[in-house]
PDB file of C-alpha atoms in Angstrom:
ATOM      1  CA  MET P 239      74.401 343.011 148.062  1.00 38.00           C
ATOM      2  CA  LEU P 240      73.616 345.583 145.369  1.00 38.00           C
ATOM      3  CA  LYS P 241      70.198 345.579 143.809  1.00 35.00           C
ATOM      4  CA  ALA P 242      69.598 345.535 140.042  1.00 34.00           C
ATOM      5  CA  SER P 243      68.097 349.049 140.300  1.00 33.00           C
ATOM      6  CA  TYR P 244      71.586 350.338 141.125  1.00 39.00           C
ATOM      7  CA  ILE P 245      72.851 349.162 137.749  1.00 39.00           C
ATOM      8  CA  ASN P 246      69.928 350.655 135.822  1.00 38.00           C
ATOM      9  CA  ASN P 247      70.051 353.985 137.652  1.00 42.00           C
ATOM     10  CA  GLU P 248      73.802 354.144 137.277  1.00 45.00           C
ATOM     11  CA  ASN P 249      73.594 353.671 133.531  1.00 42.00           C
ATOM     12  CA  LYS P 250      71.015 356.423 133.179  1.00 42.00           C
ATOM     13  CA  SER P 251      72.999 358.913 135.292  1.00 40.00           C
ATOM     14  CA  VAL P 252      76.404 358.485 133.733  1.00 44.00           C
ATOM     15  CA  ASN P 253      75.750 357.470 130.127  1.00 42.00           C
ATOM     16  CA  SER P 254      75.995 361.079 128.999  1.00 43.00           C
ATOM     17  CA  SER P 255      79.490 361.479 130.500  1.00 44.00           C
ATOM     18  CA  PHE P 256      81.015 357.998 130.552  1.00 46.00           C
ATOM     19  CA  ASN P 257      81.337 355.227 127.996  1.00 48.00           C
ATOM     20  CA  VAL P 258      79.279 352.856 130.145  1.00 50.00           C
ATOM     21  CA  LEU P 259      78.409 349.358 128.988  1.00 56.00           C
ATOM     22  CA  GLU P 260      76.123 347.026 130.866  1.00 65.00           C
ATOM     23  CA  PRO P 261      78.697 344.190 131.021  1.00 70.00           C
ATOM     24  CA  ASN P 262      81.300 346.508 132.507  1.00 77.00           C
ATOM     25  CA  ILE P 263      78.928 347.675 135.251  1.00 82.00           C
ATOM     26  CA  LYS P 264      77.906 344.120 136.068  1.00 83.00           C
ATOM     27  CA  ASN P 265      81.524 342.946 136.226  1.00 85.00           C
ATOM     28  CA  ILE P 266      82.490 345.793 138.552  1.00 89.00           C
ATOM     29  CA  ILE P 267      79.582 345.244 140.933  1.00 88.00           C
ATOM     30  CA  SER P 268      80.100 341.486 140.930  1.00 89.00           C
ATOM     31  CA  MET P 269      83.734 341.847 141.939  1.00 92.00           C
ATOM     32  CA  ALA P 270      83.063 344.563 144.504  1.00 92.00           C
ATOM     33  CA  ASN P 271      80.440 342.546 146.283  1.00 92.00           C
ATOM     34  CA  TYR P 272      82.985 339.882 147.263  1.00 93.00           C
ATOM     35  CA  CYS P 273      84.944 342.321 149.428  1.00 94.00           C
ATOM     36  CA  TYR P 274      84.431 342.109 153.205  1.00 91.00           C
ATOM     37  CA  ALA P 275      86.816 344.968 154.043  1.00 92.00           C
ATOM     38  CA  CYS P 276      89.591 342.995 155.743  1.00 95.00           C
ATOM     39  CA  ASN P 277      92.112 345.660 154.615  1.00 95.00           C
ATOM     40  CA  ARG P 278      94.814 343.190 153.510  1.00 95.00           C
ATOM     41  CA  CYS P 279      94.922 344.808 150.065  1.00 96.00           C
ATOM     42  CA  VAL P 280      95.761 348.167 151.643  1.00 96.00           C
ATOM     43  CA  ASN P 281      98.470 346.645 153.809  1.00 95.00           C
ATOM     44  CA  VAL P 282     100.367 345.328 150.766  1.00 96.00           C
ATOM     45  CA  CYS P 283      99.541 348.029 148.216  1.00 96.00           C
ATOM     46  CA  PRO P 284     102.752 350.012 147.495  1.00 95.00           C
ATOM     47  CA  LEU P 285     100.744 353.133 146.766  1.00 95.00           C
ATOM     48  CA  SER P 286      98.802 353.072 150.048  1.00 94.00           C
ATOM     49  CA  HIS P 287     102.110 353.541 151.907  1.00 93.00           C
ATOM     50  CA  LEU P 288     102.567 356.743 149.920  1.00 94.00           C
ATOM     51  CA  ASP P 289      99.029 357.933 150.701  1.00 93.00           C
ATOM     52  CA  VAL P 290      98.214 357.851 146.994  1.00 92.00           C
ATOM     53  CA  PHE P 291      95.694 355.033 146.541  1.00 93.00           C
ATOM     54  CA  TYR P 292      93.615 352.797 148.844  1.00 94.00           C
ATOM     55  CA  PRO P 293      92.037 349.842 147.053  1.00 94.00           C
ATOM     56  CA  ARG P 294      89.643 348.883 149.860  1.00 94.00           C
ATOM     57  CA  ASN P 295      88.205 352.378 150.045  1.00 94.00           C
ATOM     58  CA  LEU P 296      87.654 352.347 146.293  1.00 94.00           C
ATOM     59  CA  VAL P 297      85.822 349.003 146.401  1.00 94.00           C
ATOM     60  CA  GLY P 298      83.677 350.118 149.306  1.00 92.00           C
ATOM     61  CA  ASP P 299      82.633 353.338 147.595  1.00 92.00           C
ATOM     62  CA  LEU P 300      81.774 351.421 144.427  1.00 91.00           C
ATOM     63  CA  ILE P 301      79.124 349.615 146.496  1.00 88.00           C
ATOM     64  CA  PHE P 302      77.689 352.592 148.348  1.00 88.00           C
ATOM     65  CA  SER P 303      78.294 355.567 146.016  1.00 87.00           C
ATOM     66  CA  SER P 304      77.472 356.381 142.412  1.00 86.00           C
ATOM     67  CA  LEU P 305      79.953 355.501 139.700  1.00 85.00           C
ATOM     68  CA  GLY P 306      80.255 359.165 138.720  1.00 85.00           C
ATOM     69  CA  ASP P 307      81.233 360.141 142.296  1.00 90.00           C
ATOM     70  CA  VAL P 308      83.751 357.282 142.537  1.00 90.00           C
ATOM     71  CA  LEU P 309      85.530 358.288 139.327  1.00 88.00           C
ATOM     72  CA  LYS P 310      85.512 361.879 140.484  1.00 88.00           C
ATOM     73  CA  ASN P 311      86.928 361.150 143.919  1.00 90.00           C
ATOM     74  CA  TYR P 312      89.492 358.488 142.960  1.00 91.00           C
ATOM     75  CA  ASN P 313      92.296 358.575 140.440  1.00 92.00           C
ATOM     76  CA  ILE P 314      91.977 355.046 139.096  1.00 93.00           C
ATOM     77  CA  TRP P 315      94.975 355.677 136.831  1.00 92.00           C
ATOM     78  CA  ASN P 316      97.305 355.764 139.819  1.00 93.00           C
ATOM     79  CA  CYS P 317      96.851 352.032 140.432  1.00 94.00           C
ATOM     80  CA  LEU P 318      99.876 350.095 139.196  1.00 93.00           C
ATOM     81  CA  THR P 319      97.773 346.926 138.640  1.00 93.00           C
ATOM     82  CA  CYS P 320     100.757 345.086 140.131  1.00 92.00           C
ATOM     83  CA  GLY P 321      98.501 342.393 141.588  1.00 92.00           C
ATOM     84  CA  GLN P 322      99.924 342.368 145.134  1.00 93.00           C
ATOM     85  CA  CYS P 323      96.396 342.791 146.436  1.00 94.00           C
ATOM     86  CA  THR P 324      95.170 339.684 144.657  1.00 93.00           C
ATOM     87  CA  ILE P 325      97.902 337.544 146.236  1.00 93.00           C
ATOM     88  CA  TYR P 326      96.827 338.414 149.779  1.00 94.00           C
ATOM     89  CA  CYS P 327      93.065 338.903 149.276  1.00 95.00           C
ATOM     90  CA  PRO P 328      91.162 335.985 150.852  1.00 95.00           C
ATOM     91  CA  MET P 329      88.253 336.677 148.509  1.00 94.00           C
ATOM     92  CA  THR P 330      90.141 336.439 145.229  1.00 90.00           C
ATOM     93  CA  GLN P 331      90.593 333.377 143.052  1.00 85.00           C
ATOM     94  CA  GLU P 332      91.977 333.017 139.554  1.00 78.00           C
ATOM     95  CA  ASN P 333      88.711 333.723 137.754  1.00 79.00           C
ATOM     96  CA  ASP P 334      86.482 334.835 140.556  1.00 86.00           C
ATOM     97  CA  GLY P 335      86.349 337.184 143.555  1.00 92.00           C
ATOM     98  CA  VAL P 336      87.409 340.773 144.020  1.00 93.00           C
ATOM     99  CA  ARG P 337      90.330 340.760 141.565  1.00 93.00           C
ATOM    100  CA  ILE P 338      91.160 344.467 141.983  1.00 94.00           C
ATOM    101  CA  PRO P 339      93.415 344.783 138.852  1.00 94.00           C
ATOM    102  CA  GLU P 340      90.556 343.503 136.664  1.00 93.00           C
ATOM    103  CA  LEU P 341      88.166 345.769 138.500  1.00 94.00           C
ATOM    104  CA  ILE P 342      90.435 348.748 137.774  1.00 94.00           C
ATOM    105  CA  LEU P 343      90.624 347.725 134.104  1.00 94.00           C
ATOM    106  CA  GLU P 344      86.801 347.708 133.835  1.00 92.00           C
ATOM    107  CA  LEU P 345      86.685 351.198 135.334  1.00 92.00           C
ATOM    108  CA  ARG P 346      89.347 352.392 132.928  1.00 91.00           C
ATOM    109  CA  LYS P 347      87.413 350.986 129.967  1.00 90.00           C
ATOM    110  CA  ILE P 348      84.408 353.009 131.099  1.00 87.00           C
ATOM    111  CA  SER P 349      86.223 356.268 131.695  1.00 85.00           C
ATOM    112  CA  SER P 350      88.960 356.219 129.028  1.00 80.00           C
ATOM    113  CA  ASN P 351      87.009 358.457 126.615  1.00 71.00           C
ATOM    114  CA  ASN P 352      85.747 360.877 129.262  1.00 76.00           C
ATOM    115  CA  ASN P 353      87.267 364.326 128.942  1.00 70.00           C
ATOM    116  CA  SER P 354      87.512 364.807 132.713  1.00 71.00           C
ATOM    117  CA  GLU P 355      89.717 361.743 132.929  1.00 78.00           C
ATOM    118  CA  LEU P 356      92.178 362.685 130.170  1.00 75.00           C
ATOM    119  CA  ASP P 357      94.204 364.990 132.395  1.00 77.00           C
ATOM    120  CA  LYS P 358      94.446 362.270 135.089  1.00 81.00           C
ATOM    121  CA  ILE P 359      95.640 359.771 132.446  1.00 79.00           C
ATOM    122  CA  ALA P 360      98.314 362.151 131.156  1.00 74.00           C
ATOM    123  CA  LYS P 361      99.653 362.816 134.647  1.00 76.00           C
ATOM    124  CA  CYS P 362     100.023 359.088 135.352  1.00 79.00           C
ATOM    125  CA  GLU P 363     101.668 358.182 132.028  1.00 77.00           C
ATOM    126  CA  THR P 364     105.373 357.425 131.898  1.00 77.00           C
ATOM    127  CA  HIS P 365     107.896 358.311 129.163  1.00 78.00           C
ATOM    128  CA  ASP P 366     105.605 361.038 127.757  1.00 75.00           C
ATOM    129  CA  GLU P 367     102.953 358.436 126.761  1.00 78.00           C
ATOM    130  CA  ILE P 368     105.249 357.062 124.039  1.00 82.00           C
ATOM    131  CA  PHE P 369     104.283 353.391 124.427  1.00 83.00           C
ATOM    132  CA  PRO P 370     100.471 353.812 124.160  1.00 82.00           C
ATOM    133  CA  LEU P 371     101.072 356.181 121.278  1.00 84.00           C
ATOM    134  CA  ILE P 372     103.159 353.567 119.474  1.00 84.00           C
ATOM    135  CA  SER P 373     100.393 351.021 120.019  1.00 87.00           C
ATOM    136  CA  LYS P 374      97.797 353.375 118.578  1.00 86.00           C
ATOM    137  CA  ILE P 375      99.940 354.106 115.488  1.00 87.00           C
ATOM    138  CA  MET P 376     100.637 350.392 114.915  1.00 88.00           C
ATOM    139  CA  ALA P 377      96.937 349.581 115.167  1.00 90.00           C
ATOM    140  CA  GLY P 378      96.403 351.398 111.861  1.00 84.00           C
ATOM    141  CA  ASP P 379      95.380 348.848 109.260  1.00 71.00           C
ATOM    142  CA  LYS P 380      97.770 350.069 106.559  1.00 75.00           C
ATOM    143  CA  LEU P 381     100.878 350.287 108.757  1.00 74.00           C
ATOM    144  CA  GLU P 382     103.259 347.344 108.347  1.00 79.00           C
ATOM    145  CA  PRO P 383     105.848 347.179 111.142  1.00 81.00           C
ATOM    146  CA  ASN P 384     109.542 346.755 110.396  1.00 84.00           C
ATOM    147  CA  LYS P 385     111.232 345.543 113.575  1.00 87.00           C
ATOM    148  CA  LEU P 386     113.582 342.847 112.385  1.00 91.00           C
ATOM    149  CA  ASP P 387     116.587 344.832 111.238  1.00 90.00           C
ATOM    150  CA  PHE P 388     118.481 343.570 114.291  1.00 91.00           C
ATOM    151  CA  LEU P 389     118.699 340.152 112.612  1.00 93.00           C
ATOM    152  CA  HIS P 390     120.712 341.468 109.711  1.00 90.00           C
ATOM    153  CA  GLU P 391     124.373 340.525 109.697  1.00 87.00           C
ATOM    154  CA  THR P 392     123.833 337.744 112.200  1.00 93.00           C
ATOM    155  CA  HIS P 393     124.056 334.006 111.730  1.00 94.00           C
ATOM    156  CA  LEU P 394     120.782 333.377 113.551  1.00 97.00           C
ATOM    157  CA  LYS P 395     118.319 331.065 111.914  1.00 97.00           C
ATOM    158  CA  THR P 396     114.634 332.050 111.787  1.00 97.00           C
ATOM    159  CA  THR P 397     111.732 331.110 109.538  1.00 97.00           C
ATOM    160  CA  VAL P 398     108.419 332.560 108.401  1.00 97.00           C
ATOM    161  CA  SER P 399     106.335 329.423 109.021  1.00 97.00           C
ATOM    162  CA  GLY P 400     106.422 326.607 111.543  1.00 97.00           C
ATOM    163  CA  GLU P 401     104.965 325.447 114.857  1.00 98.00           C
ATOM    164  CA  ILE P 402     107.211 327.325 117.315  1.00 98.00           C
ATOM    165  CA  ALA P 403     107.358 331.130 117.273  1.00 98.00           C
ATOM    166  CA  TYR P 404     109.286 333.665 119.276  1.00 98.00           C
ATOM    167  CA  PHE P 405     107.375 336.888 119.939  1.00 98.00           C
ATOM    168  CA  VAL P 406     110.024 339.628 119.893  1.00 96.00           C
ATOM    169  CA  GLY P 407     107.641 342.365 121.046  1.00 92.00           C
ATOM    170  CA  CYS P 408     108.884 345.924 121.472  1.00 90.00           C
ATOM    171  CA  LEU P 409     112.542 345.162 122.233  1.00 89.00           C
ATOM    172  CA  PRO P 410     113.901 346.720 119.007  1.00 87.00           C
ATOM    173  CA  LEU P 411     111.776 349.845 119.597  1.00 86.00           C
ATOM    174  CA  MET P 412     113.057 350.260 123.104  1.00 85.00           C
ATOM    175  CA  GLU P 413     116.594 350.743 121.786  1.00 83.00           C
ATOM    176  CA  ASP P 414     115.431 353.798 119.868  1.00 82.00           C
ATOM    177  CA  ILE P 415     113.299 355.136 122.719  1.00 85.00           C
ATOM    178  CA  PHE P 416     115.950 354.751 125.422  1.00 85.00           C
ATOM    179  CA  TYR P 417     118.939 355.423 123.125  1.00 82.00           C
ATOM    180  CA  ASN P 418     120.641 357.623 125.750  1.00 84.00           C
ATOM    181  CA  TRP P 419     120.938 354.685 128.148  1.00 84.00           C
ATOM    182  CA  GLY P 420     123.168 352.767 125.798  1.00 82.00           C
ATOM    183  CA  ILE P 421     121.372 349.469 126.390  1.00 84.00           C
ATOM    184  CA  ASN P 422     121.192 346.948 123.572  1.00 87.00           C
ATOM    185  CA  TYR P 423     117.708 345.502 124.115  1.00 89.00           C
ATOM    186  CA  SER P 424     117.917 343.493 120.896  1.00 92.00           C
ATOM    187  CA  ASN P 425     120.614 341.322 122.491  1.00 93.00           C
ATOM    188  CA  ILE P 426     117.847 339.709 124.561  1.00 93.00           C
ATOM    189  CA  ALA P 427     116.100 338.579 121.414  1.00 95.00           C
ATOM    190  CA  LYS P 428     119.395 337.513 119.768  1.00 96.00           C
ATOM    191  CA  SER P 429     120.344 335.431 122.808  1.00 94.00           C
ATOM    192  CA  ILE P 430     117.018 333.648 122.924  1.00 96.00           C
ATOM    193  CA  ILE P 431     117.011 332.886 119.207  1.00 97.00           C
ATOM    194  CA  GLY P 432     120.650 331.755 119.430  1.00 96.00           C
ATOM    195  CA  LEU P 433     119.941 329.359 122.283  1.00 95.00           C
ATOM    196  CA  LEU P 434     116.956 327.933 120.417  1.00 97.00           C
ATOM    197  CA  ASN P 435     119.217 327.415 117.404  1.00 96.00           C
ATOM    198  CA  GLU P 436     121.719 325.566 119.604  1.00 92.00           C
ATOM    199  CA  LYS P 437     118.929 323.066 120.379  1.00 93.00           C
ATOM    200  CA  GLY P 438     118.157 322.730 116.676  1.00 95.00           C
ATOM    201  CA  ILE P 439     115.029 324.873 116.869  1.00 97.00           C
ATOM    202  CA  VAL P 440     114.469 327.448 114.112  1.00 98.00           C
ATOM    203  CA  PRO P 441     111.730 329.700 115.459  1.00 98.00           C
ATOM    204  CA  VAL P 442     109.162 331.643 113.485  1.00 98.00           C
ATOM    205  CA  VAL P 443     110.042 335.316 113.892  1.00 97.00           C
ATOM    206  CA  LEU P 444     107.673 337.725 112.187  1.00 96.00           C
ATOM    207  CA  ASN P 445     107.067 341.481 111.932  1.00 93.00           C
ATOM    208  CA  GLU P 446     104.358 341.385 114.548  1.00 95.00           C
ATOM    209  CA  LYS P 447     102.793 344.473 116.055  1.00 94.00           C
ATOM    210  CA  CYS P 448     102.926 345.594 119.682  1.00 93.00           C
ATOM    211  CA  CYS P 449     100.950 343.197 121.915  1.00 95.00           C
ATOM    212  CA  GLY P 450      98.877 346.129 123.215  1.00 94.00           C
ATOM    213  CA  HIS P 451      99.465 345.633 126.907  1.00 94.00           C
ATOM    214  CA  ASP P 452     100.011 349.298 127.704  1.00 91.00           C
ATOM    215  CA  VAL P 453      97.142 350.626 125.636  1.00 92.00           C
ATOM    216  CA  LEU P 454      94.791 348.162 127.384  1.00 94.00           C
ATOM    217  CA  TRP P 455      95.948 348.348 131.032  1.00 93.00           C
ATOM    218  CA  GLY P 456      97.307 351.911 130.881  1.00 90.00           C
ATOM    219  CA  LYS P 457      94.561 353.493 128.789  1.00 89.00           C
ATOM    220  CA  GLY P 458      91.570 351.168 128.914  1.00 91.00           C
ATOM    221  CA  ASP P 459      91.442 351.450 125.109  1.00 92.00           C
ATOM    222  CA  ILE P 460      89.807 348.133 124.240  1.00 93.00           C
ATOM    223  CA  GLU P 461      89.205 349.115 120.601  1.00 93.00           C
ATOM    224  CA  THR P 462      92.880 349.657 119.821  1.00 94.00           C
ATOM    225  CA  PHE P 463      93.854 346.597 121.859  1.00 95.00           C
ATOM    226  CA  LYS P 464      91.485 344.387 119.889  1.00 96.00           C
ATOM    227  CA  LYS P 465      92.907 345.590 116.553  1.00 95.00           C
ATOM    228  CA  LEU P 466      96.441 344.655 117.687  1.00 95.00           C
ATOM    229  CA  ALA P 467      95.292 341.303 119.040  1.00 97.00           C
ATOM    230  CA  GLU P 468      93.463 340.369 115.850  1.00 96.00           C
ATOM    231  CA  TYR P 469      96.438 341.341 113.691  1.00 95.00           C
ATOM    232  CA  ASN P 470      98.957 339.353 115.720  1.00 96.00           C
ATOM    233  CA  VAL P 471      96.778 336.267 116.107  1.00 98.00           C
ATOM    234  CA  LYS P 472      95.997 336.192 112.386  1.00 96.00           C
ATOM    235  CA  LEU P 473      99.705 336.627 111.573  1.00 96.00           C
ATOM    236  CA  TYR P 474     100.725 333.608 113.609  1.00 98.00           C
ATOM    237  CA  LYS P 475      97.794 331.437 112.592  1.00 98.00           C
ATOM    238  CA  ASN P 476      98.632 332.024 108.906  1.00 97.00           C
ATOM    239  CA  ALA P 477     102.202 330.948 109.662  1.00 98.00           C
ATOM    240  CA  GLY P 478     101.042 327.639 111.174  1.00 98.00           C
ATOM    241  CA  VAL P 479     102.265 328.466 114.672  1.00 98.00           C
ATOM    242  CA  LYS P 480     101.081 326.409 117.634  1.00 98.00           C
ATOM    243  CA  THR P 481     103.464 327.475 120.433  1.00 98.00           C
ATOM    244  CA  ILE P 482     104.441 331.078 121.156  1.00 98.00           C
ATOM    245  CA  ILE P 483     107.511 331.901 123.285  1.00 98.00           C
ATOM    246  CA  THR P 484     107.747 335.353 124.878  1.00 97.00           C
ATOM    247  CA  SER P 485     110.571 337.085 126.738  1.00 94.00           C
ATOM    248  CA  CYS P 486     108.829 340.094 128.312  1.00 91.00           C
ATOM    249  CA  ALA P 487     106.349 340.013 131.140  1.00 90.00           C
ATOM    250  CA  GLU P 488     103.818 342.217 129.334  1.00 93.00           C
ATOM    251  CA  GLY P 489     103.878 340.088 126.181  1.00 95.00           C
ATOM    252  CA  TYR P 490     103.489 336.903 128.216  1.00 97.00           C
ATOM    253  CA  ARG P 491     100.542 338.197 130.201  1.00 96.00           C
ATOM    254  CA  THR P 492      98.859 339.639 127.116  1.00 97.00           C
ATOM    255  CA  TRP P 493      99.162 336.458 124.970  1.00 98.00           C
ATOM    256  CA  LYS P 494      98.460 334.089 127.872  1.00 97.00           C
ATOM    257  CA  PHE P 495      95.513 335.817 129.602  1.00 95.00           C
ATOM    258  CA  ASP P 496      94.199 338.840 127.708  1.00 96.00           C
ATOM    259  CA  TYR P 497      94.095 337.709 124.079  1.00 98.00           C
ATOM    260  CA  PRO P 498      92.001 334.574 124.841  1.00 97.00           C
ATOM    261  CA  LYS P 499      89.335 336.810 126.379  1.00 94.00           C
ATOM    262  CA  ILE P 500      88.677 338.709 123.134  1.00 95.00           C
ATOM    263  CA  ILE P 501      89.826 336.329 120.354  1.00 96.00           C
ATOM    264  CA  LYS P 502      87.461 333.509 119.440  1.00 92.00           C
ATOM    265  CA  ASP P 503      89.045 330.056 119.071  1.00 92.00           C
ATOM    266  CA  PHE P 504      92.370 331.173 120.559  1.00 96.00           C
ATOM    267  CA  ASP P 505      94.330 327.890 120.630  1.00 95.00           C
ATOM    268  CA  PHE P 506      97.999 328.844 120.974  1.00 98.00           C
ATOM    269  CA  LYS P 507     100.166 327.409 123.688  1.00 98.00           C
ATOM    270  CA  VAL P 508     101.934 330.376 125.324  1.00 98.00           C
ATOM    271  CA  LEU P 509     105.148 329.944 127.298  1.00 98.00           C
ATOM    272  CA  HIS P 510     107.665 332.333 128.798  1.00 96.00           C
ATOM    273  CA  PHE P 511     111.101 331.513 127.467  1.00 96.00           C
ATOM    274  CA  THR P 512     112.183 330.352 130.916  1.00 94.00           C
ATOM    275  CA  GLU P 513     109.368 327.782 130.935  1.00 96.00           C
ATOM    276  CA  PHE P 514     110.219 326.636 127.430  1.00 97.00           C
ATOM    277  CA  PHE P 515     113.959 326.347 128.195  1.00 96.00           C
ATOM    278  CA  LEU P 516     113.313 324.220 131.265  1.00 94.00           C
ATOM    279  CA  LYS P 517     110.782 322.047 129.424  1.00 94.00           C
ATOM    280  CA  GLU P 518     113.110 321.447 126.492  1.00 93.00           C
ATOM    281  CA  LYS P 519     116.286 321.289 128.674  1.00 93.00           C
ATOM    282  CA  ILE P 520     117.921 323.849 126.412  1.00 92.00           C
ATOM    283  CA  LEU P 521     120.559 324.980 128.889  1.00 87.00           C
ATOM    284  CA  GLU P 522     121.713 321.506 129.991  1.00 86.00           C
ATOM    285  CA  ASN P 523     124.442 321.159 127.388  1.00 78.00           C
ATOM    286  CA  ILE P 524     125.341 324.826 126.990  1.00 80.00           C
ATOM    287  CA  ARG P 525     128.903 325.671 128.010  1.00 80.00           C
ATOM    288  CA  PHE P 526     129.748 329.347 128.361  1.00 76.00           C
ATOM    289  CA  PRO P 527     133.261 330.387 127.374  1.00 79.00           C
ATOM    290  CA  GLN P 528     133.943 332.411 130.494  1.00 82.00           C
ATOM    291  CA  LYS P 529     132.670 333.186 133.956  1.00 84.00           C
ATOM    292  CA  LEU P 530     131.806 336.629 135.232  1.00 85.00           C
ATOM    293  CA  ASN P 531     131.671 337.553 138.887  1.00 89.00           C
ATOM    294  CA  LEU P 532     128.506 339.655 138.719  1.00 88.00           C
ATOM    295  CA  LYS P 533     125.344 340.187 140.718  1.00 88.00           C
ATOM    296  CA  VAL P 534     122.336 339.979 138.406  1.00 83.00           C
ATOM    297  CA  THR P 535     118.777 341.043 139.027  1.00 79.00           C
ATOM    298  CA  TYR P 536     116.143 339.313 136.885  1.00 74.00           C
ATOM    299  CA  HIS P 537     112.844 341.180 136.611  1.00 70.00           C
ATOM    300  CA  ASP P 538     109.909 339.076 135.469  1.00 63.00           C
TER     301      ASP P 538
END
């Protein structure tokens, strides 16, 4: 086990270069100490098969090397935080154990403002860093989003206050970003709202901001993430919302697991639309006008 002196020495040696906070260091060491090097995480890690990233090696070096050396020798931004390792790790539980994705996030929080890491971050970003950039712009206090134009000229029923809300997320923005693909992302939101209407449910749909998933997990930018979380939570609380339905995996994860960690008195019930539809039996009496012989892949 690591001694307390490791934490103190580590803070002194890297404070000048890294944005190190005592809680971050303690969390990292606590998680790393659970590992007994069984190598199961490496066996299932998609990046280890490409010789890009080895989670067990990273955890081991966190125990026996300095934090500065670890961040220098490993590109922590390569990790997909897909969570495969947590499924197979015998030393990981829901809120305890190694939990490599959370360990990676703590490392990213520490190193996100370090100049030597910026080039690594840029090389690992997708779509020219557009999504974290959007999050950062939206986090500005004076910027009011306008994402609900897709509801114009539809017969869909929505409201600005009530107990059940549908979090649209970045679907309308994705249409503009991936315009050359010709995909109508807003149809997802329209379909969900339409099916809720069929059940007699008129959901609260507001001009919320990006949930902040990418700026947190992709950038380690906790400050921007917190601004987005506070805005969205306040928006829904003021509308009297008690249940929030999401349709994207990032939005679900963020509202369900990440917001409660930083927002005091978070008391929303968060459900993926598939959970809500099953619970309310929304599809039981729906009859579709035609059948299509298609193979469909659903990505959650």
